[in-house]
């Protein structure tokens, strides 16, 4: 002890070692915190982008089927049949409309429930039930039929339900869309998607460490990589008997937090939230997004440790251990500059990534562990940035496709009613600013039912497509044309006066009926049109304008068809 007290070298060495151990310990704790923070932050960013990606990967089919089912539910032929189920003519037209759309659905199947009678009509891809589509009758006191009555009572436009139909002996993801006569639900219409195909396309996606689960608003699992986890008959089940996402979580606090996240993402469109939860004793990152068009949540469960391997940081600990053996006063003096400052620069890069700047260059060009970590982090950040941009581009691409499905008639490729209302609103605003009047035409193909009866629905579709083409060629670039429904088209003409509207409308009528329509099989169809027209002020309510041109069209049809009737403003 006396020799040690007398040895300054020993005391300095001991002090140096103690200082180094203390400094190294502090550096290790700071570095470990930084690594953990980087892993959590990158994992969180990746989880949010993964949820955005999973929102649209494979779901185009569901969105498309829901859009088609909504369009079919608004069909005049379907609504009229629901009003008068026993009328032979209405039944024939309704059945024809169902069979026409059956070929457009991916599953080539449809179902329809008529509210008054509870009759359930169904046909599949093999046309098994042709002429015998009435399969059974629903009853309010039958628990297995509760899906229909609960969907009607909910007031939603469309709902999805994973269910096994005991009568049809099929298990599908069902798209249920109410048929409304005004504000009154008079039935339901929809289609189904085979559950096995849906799981394969949507959730059984080979991504290491990532599981995608789709649940309804009660948390019942609607799609899972393991079909045994899917909760069938969710609409009619008691809440306690459902297979929910909450049952997968170990802790009650995680269940409550997940339920709160689901409520928040409903309230704010396109919002994504993420949080760590515990499943089977293992911590995973849960990302949640809401698919408002189908009423489901996308829950992405990510094992961050599998995605971002912490073993890559192990060489740093070894380097610190080796440094202790060779520590000197110089190491103590240089430690801050050689280690902590470099870690600080790496943390600055982490903050840039947190702020959304993924273009991070290596902050350390040295060849040691921190340099390699810096370069590995920069490479990882660039990879996350590339994936982020790719996901955003895919989301944008799918959003544009969905917008087109929502606003364009799939048969004629002109605006549908919703697209026309949107485009017409913009044109009305422009006309109001320029103080110009507009003209509105409602065009009806004369005796179109005879075309369908004589040439079949496929021939009728060809006539509609050709009419849309001729109409487009006869209009100016800033005029708006749309398929109003069935065999009717609507046209909004900009900057037109009453004294010229009749001539313009007649020119369009002549263009539409100038030559017969040539069908694919070589037959020709003579086509004429009746047109109701009126000049409209941009500030005039749309329903009043539509009523006026509809009255003009009614007059044109009632006075012999194949003519143009122009009504002045009241």
XYZ file of C-alpha atoms in Angstrom:
570
model
C 0.000 0.000 0.000
C 2.913 2.350 0.813
C 4.544 1.644 -2.532
C 1.231 2.279 -4.325
C 0.770 5.585 -2.474
C 4.252 6.608 -3.488
C 3.796 5.662 -7.131
C 2.324 8.532 -9.120
C 2.412 6.374 -12.254
C 0.278 3.732 -10.611
C -2.168 6.288 -9.268
C -2.360 8.092 -12.611
C -2.794 4.761 -14.371
C -5.487 3.734 -11.910
C -7.157 7.134 -12.211
C -6.870 6.945 -15.979
C -8.420 3.492 -15.976
C -11.185 4.637 -13.608
C -11.899 7.730 -15.693
C -11.840 5.637 -18.835
C -14.144 3.016 -17.329
C -16.554 5.748 -16.174
C -16.385 7.540 -19.503
C -16.643 4.286 -21.448
C -19.590 3.257 -19.318
C -21.341 6.561 -19.961
C -20.517 6.301 -23.656
C -21.830 2.757 -23.783
C -25.119 3.762 -22.141
C -25.470 6.746 -24.483
C -24.622 4.600 -27.498
C -27.036 1.863 -26.447
C -29.776 4.474 -26.001
C -28.955 5.918 -29.415
C -29.062 2.497 -31.085
C -32.352 1.673 -29.374
C -33.780 5.044 -30.361
C -32.608 4.641 -33.949
C -34.129 1.159 -34.145
C -37.427 2.370 -32.686
C -37.576 5.477 -34.886
C -36.702 3.639 -38.082
C -39.084 0.848 -37.147
C -41.867 3.358 -36.504
C -41.276 5.146 -39.811
C -41.180 1.829 -41.621
C -44.363 0.680 -39.835
C -46.281 3.771 -40.942
C -45.193 3.383 -44.564
C -45.891 -0.354 -44.415
C -49.478 0.329 -43.292
C -49.897 2.783 -46.192
C -48.545 0.136 -48.563
C -50.733 -2.636 -47.112
C -53.791 -0.389 -47.448
C -53.764 -0.772 -51.205
C -51.716 -3.943 -51.858
C -54.220 -6.480 -53.101
C -57.251 -4.375 -52.072
C -57.934 -3.002 -55.540
C -60.235 -5.978 -56.075
C -62.288 -5.167 -52.974
C -62.550 -1.471 -53.900
C -63.501 -2.383 -57.481
C -66.103 -4.928 -56.362
C -67.575 -2.452 -53.867
C -67.772 0.257 -56.564
C -69.460 -2.127 -59.024
C -71.901 -3.325 -56.368
C -72.796 0.276 -55.449
C -73.374 1.098 -59.121
C -75.579 -1.981 -59.534
C -77.523 -1.084 -56.367
C -78.404 2.303 -57.928
C -79.597 0.760 -61.212
C -83.181 1.861 -62.055
C -84.003 -1.679 -63.186
C -82.933 -3.102 -59.802
C -84.812 -0.473 -57.794
C -87.982 -0.955 -59.874
C -87.805 -4.726 -59.407
C -87.361 -4.286 -55.640
C -90.545 -2.179 -55.657
C -92.551 -4.670 -57.746
C -90.983 -8.082 -57.288
C -93.899 -9.978 -58.807
C -94.148 -7.877 -61.990
C -92.864 -10.112 -64.845
C -91.396 -7.224 -66.830
C -89.617 -5.704 -63.837
C -88.349 -9.132 -62.847
C -86.980 -9.793 -66.349
C -85.190 -6.440 -66.478
C -83.824 -6.839 -62.970
C -82.536 -10.340 -63.677
C -80.961 -9.157 -66.931
C -79.169 -6.371 -65.056
C -77.901 -8.835 -62.424
C -76.622 -11.253 -65.056
C -74.972 -8.392 -66.942
C -73.050 -7.318 -63.837
C -72.280 -10.913 -62.846
C -69.836 -11.093 -65.744
C -68.119 -7.911 -64.499
C -67.593 -9.127 -60.921
C -64.302 -10.923 -60.334
C -66.044 -13.899 -58.699
C -68.664 -13.977 -61.507
C -71.320 -14.256 -58.806
C -73.968 -12.037 -57.260
C -76.692 -12.088 -54.661
C -79.765 -9.916 -54.145
C -82.229 -9.728 -51.252
C -85.606 -8.058 -51.820
C -86.686 -6.404 -48.593
C -90.459 -6.840 -48.863
C -90.378 -10.601 -49.281
C -86.954 -11.486 -47.886
C -86.294 -13.539 -51.042
C -82.603 -14.293 -51.614
C -81.454 -14.563 -55.267
C -78.036 -15.955 -56.163
C -76.034 -17.139 -59.173
C -72.398 -18.246 -59.438
C -69.605 -18.191 -61.998
C -70.823 -21.425 -63.617
C -74.357 -20.013 -64.068
C -75.527 -23.000 -62.000
C -78.816 -21.414 -60.999
C -79.895 -19.997 -64.345
C -83.673 -19.680 -64.290
C -83.705 -20.710 -60.621
C -81.866 -17.836 -58.931
C -84.303 -17.687 -56.002
C -82.463 -19.817 -53.435
C -84.273 -19.222 -50.143
C -86.132 -16.637 -48.052
C -84.637 -14.685 -45.136
C -86.467 -14.390 -41.828
C -85.909 -11.748 -39.091
C -86.095 -14.411 -36.355
C -83.370 -16.543 -37.984
C -80.026 -15.718 -36.349
C -78.119 -16.774 -39.499
C -79.977 -14.074 -41.460
C -79.047 -11.350 -38.995
C -76.263 -10.060 -41.289
C -78.892 -8.623 -43.645
C -80.969 -6.863 -41.030
C -77.945 -5.500 -39.160
C -76.396 -4.151 -42.363
C -79.666 -2.415 -43.302
C -80.006 -0.974 -39.798
C -76.415 0.365 -39.796
C -77.206 2.918 -42.526
C -73.790 2.424 -44.228
C -73.493 2.366 -48.033
C -71.541 -0.903 -48.156
C -70.186 -3.350 -45.603
C -67.880 -6.356 -45.842
C -68.488 -9.566 -43.938
C -66.496 -12.817 -43.900
C -69.141 -15.496 -43.687
C -70.051 -19.106 -44.523
C -73.467 -19.287 -46.184
C -75.033 -22.477 -44.829
C -77.672 -22.571 -47.572
C -75.190 -22.092 -50.443
C -72.340 -23.957 -48.662
C -69.706 -21.347 -49.647
C -67.243 -19.276 -47.558
C -66.475 -15.828 -48.934
C -65.690 -12.207 -48.195
C -69.132 -10.749 -48.944
C -69.661 -7.195 -50.239
C -73.104 -6.063 -48.974
C -74.585 -2.873 -50.517
C -78.129 -1.704 -49.660
C -80.542 -0.930 -52.511
C -82.286 2.354 -51.722
C -85.456 3.849 -53.151
C -84.821 7.433 -52.131
C -83.915 7.235 -48.447
C -85.628 3.880 -47.917
C -83.692 0.614 -48.047
C -85.689 -1.807 -50.221
C -83.151 -4.614 -50.470
C -79.493 -5.520 -50.667
C -77.159 -6.490 -53.463
C -73.575 -7.619 -53.682
C -71.013 -10.238 -54.553
C -68.417 -12.408 -52.864
C -64.706 -13.098 -53.110
C -63.342 -16.542 -52.340
C -61.745 -16.369 -48.868
C -58.724 -18.475 -49.856
C -57.943 -16.248 -52.861
C -58.460 -13.104 -50.763
C -56.052 -14.249 -48.037
C -53.447 -15.263 -50.634
C -53.597 -11.907 -52.439
C -53.941 -9.571 -49.469
C -52.325 -10.945 -46.297
C -50.220 -13.965 -47.240
C -47.409 -11.734 -48.480
C -43.816 -13.033 -47.992
C -42.317 -10.278 -45.833
C -39.881 -11.268 -43.099
C -41.017 -10.158 -39.659
C -44.293 -8.571 -40.882
C -47.848 -9.843 -40.432
C -50.823 -7.983 -41.920
C -54.230 -8.403 -40.283
C -57.535 -6.832 -41.363
C -60.223 -6.345 -38.698
C -63.671 -4.755 -38.602
C -64.715 -1.913 -36.307
C -65.358 -4.316 -33.423
C -61.845 -5.725 -33.796
C -63.088 -9.038 -35.252
C -60.414 -10.542 -37.510
C -61.593 -10.556 -41.155
C -58.345 -11.547 -42.897
C -55.285 -13.312 -41.467
C -52.471 -15.405 -42.869
C -53.856 -18.303 -40.795
C -57.494 -18.910 -41.903
C -58.240 -20.401 -38.478
C -57.842 -16.939 -36.971
C -60.617 -15.449 -39.179
C -63.841 -14.600 -37.348
C -66.759 -15.804 -39.448
C -70.323 -14.451 -39.074
C -68.986 -11.283 -37.386
C -72.164 -9.291 -38.037
C -74.359 -11.738 -36.138
C -72.027 -12.941 -33.376
C -72.089 -11.898 -29.758
C -69.076 -9.704 -28.930
C -67.718 -12.179 -26.364
C -67.553 -15.029 -28.884
C -65.683 -13.122 -31.616
C -62.056 -13.787 -32.573
C -60.659 -10.297 -32.165
C -57.268 -8.676 -32.576
C -57.437 -7.753 -28.886
C -57.277 -11.413 -27.851
C -53.833 -11.682 -29.433
C -52.407 -9.081 -27.023
C -50.961 -10.159 -23.648
C -51.673 -7.025 -21.629
C -54.941 -5.219 -20.947
C -53.180 -1.863 -21.308
C -52.153 -2.772 -24.868
C -55.736 -3.747 -25.695
C -57.075 -0.416 -24.451
C -54.339 1.524 -26.274
C -55.031 -0.337 -29.542
C -58.771 0.429 -29.239
C -57.970 4.129 -28.718
C -55.660 4.116 -31.767
C -58.464 2.629 -33.872
C -60.851 5.385 -32.759
C -58.314 8.099 -33.629
C -57.534 6.822 -37.125
C -61.287 6.711 -37.874
C -61.601 10.371 -36.931
C -58.734 11.530 -39.163
C -58.645 10.219 -42.749
C -55.351 8.654 -43.931
C -53.904 8.829 -40.414
C -51.610 6.000 -39.336
C -50.608 5.304 -35.733
C -48.089 2.852 -34.330
C -47.107 1.581 -30.893
C -45.246 -1.310 -29.288
C -47.423 -4.098 -27.880
C -46.687 -7.509 -26.395
C -47.831 -10.697 -28.139
C -46.909 -14.120 -26.726
C -44.297 -12.478 -24.504
C -42.566 -10.755 -27.438
C -42.550 -7.023 -28.166
C -43.816 -6.122 -31.647
C -44.617 -2.808 -33.313
C -48.315 -2.477 -34.251
C -49.291 -0.020 -37.012
C -52.986 0.831 -37.527
C -54.751 2.488 -40.487
C -58.435 2.741 -41.403
C -59.895 1.765 -44.786
C -62.975 3.981 -44.750
C -64.399 2.688 -48.053
C -64.834 -0.858 -46.695
C -65.041 -0.205 -42.939
C -61.965 -2.282 -42.010
C -58.757 -1.549 -40.124
C -55.361 -2.608 -41.448
C -53.221 -3.725 -38.487
C -49.578 -4.418 -39.371
C -47.563 -6.325 -36.744
C -43.802 -5.919 -37.153
C -40.999 -7.731 -35.330
C -38.495 -4.856 -35.262
C -35.687 -7.142 -34.080
C -36.070 -9.228 -37.257
C -36.220 -6.172 -39.524
C -33.310 -4.267 -37.932
C -30.755 -6.669 -36.471
C -29.073 -5.335 -33.372
C -26.145 -7.743 -33.811
C -24.626 -5.301 -36.278
C -23.690 -3.084 -33.326
C -21.864 -5.792 -31.365
C -18.363 -4.924 -32.717
C -18.574 -1.596 -30.921
C -18.804 -3.304 -27.530
C -15.812 -5.464 -28.401
C -13.831 -2.436 -29.473
C -14.556 -0.709 -26.162
C -13.452 -3.802 -24.222
C -10.152 -3.994 -26.122
C -9.598 -0.264 -25.642
C -9.637 -0.630 -21.843
C -6.542 -2.920 -21.928
C -4.569 -0.344 -23.914
C -6.013 2.732 -22.227
C -3.704 5.648 -21.454
C -4.094 9.212 -20.448
C -4.114 10.074 -24.127
C -7.159 7.815 -24.643
C -8.913 9.625 -21.802
C -8.170 13.027 -23.351
C -9.113 11.922 -26.842
C -12.131 9.852 -25.864
C -14.671 12.611 -26.283
C -13.306 13.595 -29.667
C -12.734 10.060 -30.893
C -16.013 8.512 -29.714
C -18.648 10.799 -28.250
C -18.395 13.546 -30.861
C -18.686 11.027 -33.660
C -21.704 9.449 -31.994
C -23.219 12.919 -31.721
C -22.860 13.416 -35.465
C -24.536 10.062 -36.022
C -27.380 11.147 -33.742
C -27.750 14.307 -35.838
C -28.226 12.024 -38.844
C -30.902 10.109 -36.915
C -32.731 13.385 -36.231
C -32.602 14.228 -39.948
C -34.165 10.857 -40.735
C -36.812 11.508 -38.080
C -37.588 14.762 -39.876
C -38.123 12.919 -43.168
C -34.724 13.630 -44.781
C -33.445 10.222 -45.869
C -30.591 11.579 -48.040
C -28.023 11.010 -45.278
C -24.362 10.847 -46.244
C -21.909 8.957 -44.002
C -20.849 11.381 -41.258
C -17.656 9.436 -40.593
C -15.311 8.230 -43.314
C -12.980 6.318 -41.012
C -12.587 2.566 -41.285
C -13.236 1.702 -37.637
C -16.494 0.446 -36.092
C -18.115 3.869 -35.801
C -17.231 4.624 -39.406
C -18.737 1.342 -40.577
C -21.799 1.999 -38.421
C -22.126 5.474 -39.936
C -21.984 4.072 -43.458
C -24.342 1.227 -42.562
C -26.789 3.740 -41.071
C -26.513 5.959 -44.170
C -27.153 2.942 -46.417
C -30.095 1.907 -44.246
C -31.543 5.436 -44.301
C -31.250 5.611 -48.094
C -32.903 2.181 -48.351
C -35.779 3.341 -46.139
C -36.034 6.525 -48.232
C -36.163 4.537 -51.469
C -38.842 2.255 -50.023
C -40.760 5.285 -48.764
C -40.753 6.914 -52.192
C -41.758 3.621 -53.819
C -44.630 3.163 -51.387
C -45.800 6.758 -51.897
C -45.706 6.319 -55.683
C -47.707 3.108 -55.420
C -50.221 4.709 -53.086
C -50.566 7.647 -55.525
C -50.968 5.279 -58.473
C -53.658 3.267 -56.722
C -55.395 6.435 -55.547
C -55.585 7.656 -59.159
C -57.007 4.291 -60.242
C -59.656 4.464 -57.523
C -60.518 8.046 -58.510
C -61.054 6.878 -62.097
C -63.271 4.002 -60.939
C -65.325 6.483 -58.899
C -65.829 9.078 -61.682
C -65.746 7.205 -65.032
C -68.370 4.861 -66.473
C -66.534 1.547 -67.038
C -68.504 0.688 -70.210
C -68.401 3.904 -72.244
C -65.300 5.464 -70.603
C -67.015 8.836 -70.252
C -67.924 10.422 -66.923
C -70.523 8.669 -64.793
C -73.098 10.639 -62.829
C -70.690 11.348 -59.951
C -67.920 12.390 -62.337
C -70.309 14.661 -64.242
C -71.455 16.419 -61.061
C -67.824 17.045 -60.084
C -66.751 18.289 -63.552
C -69.927 20.331 -64.043
C -69.364 22.117 -60.725
C -65.952 23.310 -61.934
C -67.370 24.452 -65.273
C -70.242 26.276 -63.541
C -67.745 28.164 -61.377
C -65.756 29.162 -64.467
C -68.913 30.271 -66.289
C -70.014 32.287 -63.252
C -66.680 34.118 -63.143
C -66.888 34.912 -66.865
C -70.620 35.755 -66.671
C -71.476 33.258 -69.385
C -74.591 31.160 -69.767
C -74.514 27.408 -70.308
C -76.586 24.842 -72.122
C -77.642 21.448 -70.753
C -78.696 18.550 -72.990
C -80.338 15.309 -71.851
C -80.001 12.723 -74.639
C -82.013 9.494 -74.817
C -81.451 6.734 -77.387
C -84.841 6.081 -78.977
C -86.346 2.628 -78.448
C -83.158 1.320 -76.843
C -85.070 -1.576 -75.304
C -85.727 -2.844 -78.830
C -81.969 -2.769 -79.464
C -81.340 -4.912 -76.387
C -84.186 -7.247 -77.294
C -83.158 -7.553 -80.946
C -79.371 -7.596 -80.640
C -78.819 -8.698 -77.062
C -77.274 -6.786 -74.200
C -73.831 -7.137 -75.738
C -75.113 -5.458 -78.884
C -76.752 -2.779 -76.757
C -73.432 -2.182 -75.000
C -71.718 -1.707 -78.381
C -74.342 0.883 -79.336
C -73.783 2.760 -76.052
C -70.003 2.728 -76.583
C -70.335 4.047 -80.159
C -72.809 6.747 -79.057
C -70.292 7.897 -76.422
C -67.537 8.041 -79.081
C -69.661 10.046 -81.507
C -70.746 12.352 -78.734
C -67.131 12.995 -77.753
C -66.135 13.787 -81.341
C -68.970 16.282 -81.732
C -68.157 18.334 -78.603
C -65.585 20.978 -77.840
C -62.684 20.186 -75.528
C -64.174 22.142 -72.642
C -67.714 20.714 -72.924
C -68.638 17.994 -70.404
C -70.371 14.739 -71.387
C -71.409 11.818 -69.178
C -73.536 8.723 -69.093
C -76.478 9.760 -66.945
C -77.827 6.235 -66.549
C -79.048 3.370 -68.726
C -79.358 4.718 -72.299
C -79.259 8.411 -71.315
C -76.362 10.820 -71.742
C -76.026 14.348 -70.402
C -73.980 17.191 -71.921
C -73.012 20.556 -70.408
C -72.227 23.130 -73.122
C -70.206 26.178 -72.160
C -70.766 29.719 -73.427
C -73.962 29.048 -75.410
C -77.055 31.248 -75.816
C -80.698 30.335 -76.265
C -80.798 31.374 -79.914
C -77.938 29.006 -80.807
C -78.653 26.136 -78.416
C -81.210 24.455 -80.701
C -78.827 24.444 -83.668
C -75.991 23.051 -81.553
C -78.237 20.339 -80.123
C -79.515 19.409 -83.608
C -75.946 19.199 -84.866
C -75.146 16.777 -82.072
C -78.302 14.753 -82.810
C -77.315 14.531 -86.492
C -73.806 13.405 -85.549
C -75.189 10.653 -83.318
C -77.580 9.240 -85.928
C -75.682 10.087 -89.129
C -74.788 6.483 -89.895
C -75.936 3.118 -88.537
C -73.894 1.574 -85.734
C -71.852 -1.382 -86.997
C -71.814 -4.269 -84.492
C -68.931 -6.731 -84.102
C -70.882 -9.450 -85.924
C -71.394 -7.187 -88.976
C -75.017 -6.241 -88.327
C -76.048 -2.599 -88.525
C -78.296 -0.795 -86.049
C -80.198 2.330 -87.047
C -80.125 4.725 -84.117
C -81.980 7.989 -83.481
C -82.043 10.156 -80.387
C -84.411 12.450 -78.560
C -82.855 15.489 -76.908
C -84.204 17.802 -74.248
C -82.279 21.078 -73.974
C -82.313 24.276 -71.969
C -80.107 27.285 -71.301
C -79.033 27.577 -67.660
C -77.600 30.315 -65.513
C -74.484 29.158 -63.579
C -76.101 30.210 -60.304
C -79.314 28.237 -60.978
C -79.794 25.115 -58.802
C -78.805 21.919 -60.606
C -82.003 20.054 -59.739
C -84.086 22.784 -61.372
C -82.008 22.623 -64.582
C -82.232 18.823 -64.679
C -85.983 18.948 -64.151
C -86.342 21.382 -67.060
C -84.299 19.369 -69.568
C -86.009 16.191 -68.371
C -89.361 17.804 -69.153
C -88.038 18.845 -72.578
C -86.880 15.279 -73.210
C -90.256 13.958 -72.148
C -91.903 16.305 -74.669
C -89.480 15.188 -77.407
C -90.283 11.541 -76.777
C -93.996 12.196 -76.468
C -94.189 14.022 -79.812
C -92.668 11.305 -81.917
C -89.006 11.004 -80.815
C -85.983 11.714 -83.046
C -86.139 15.434 -82.366
C -84.757 18.249 -80.242
C -86.939 20.219 -77.826
C -85.525 23.391 -76.256
C -87.182 24.922 -73.198
C -86.483 28.491 -72.166
C -85.634 29.370 -68.561
C -88.713 29.951 -66.386
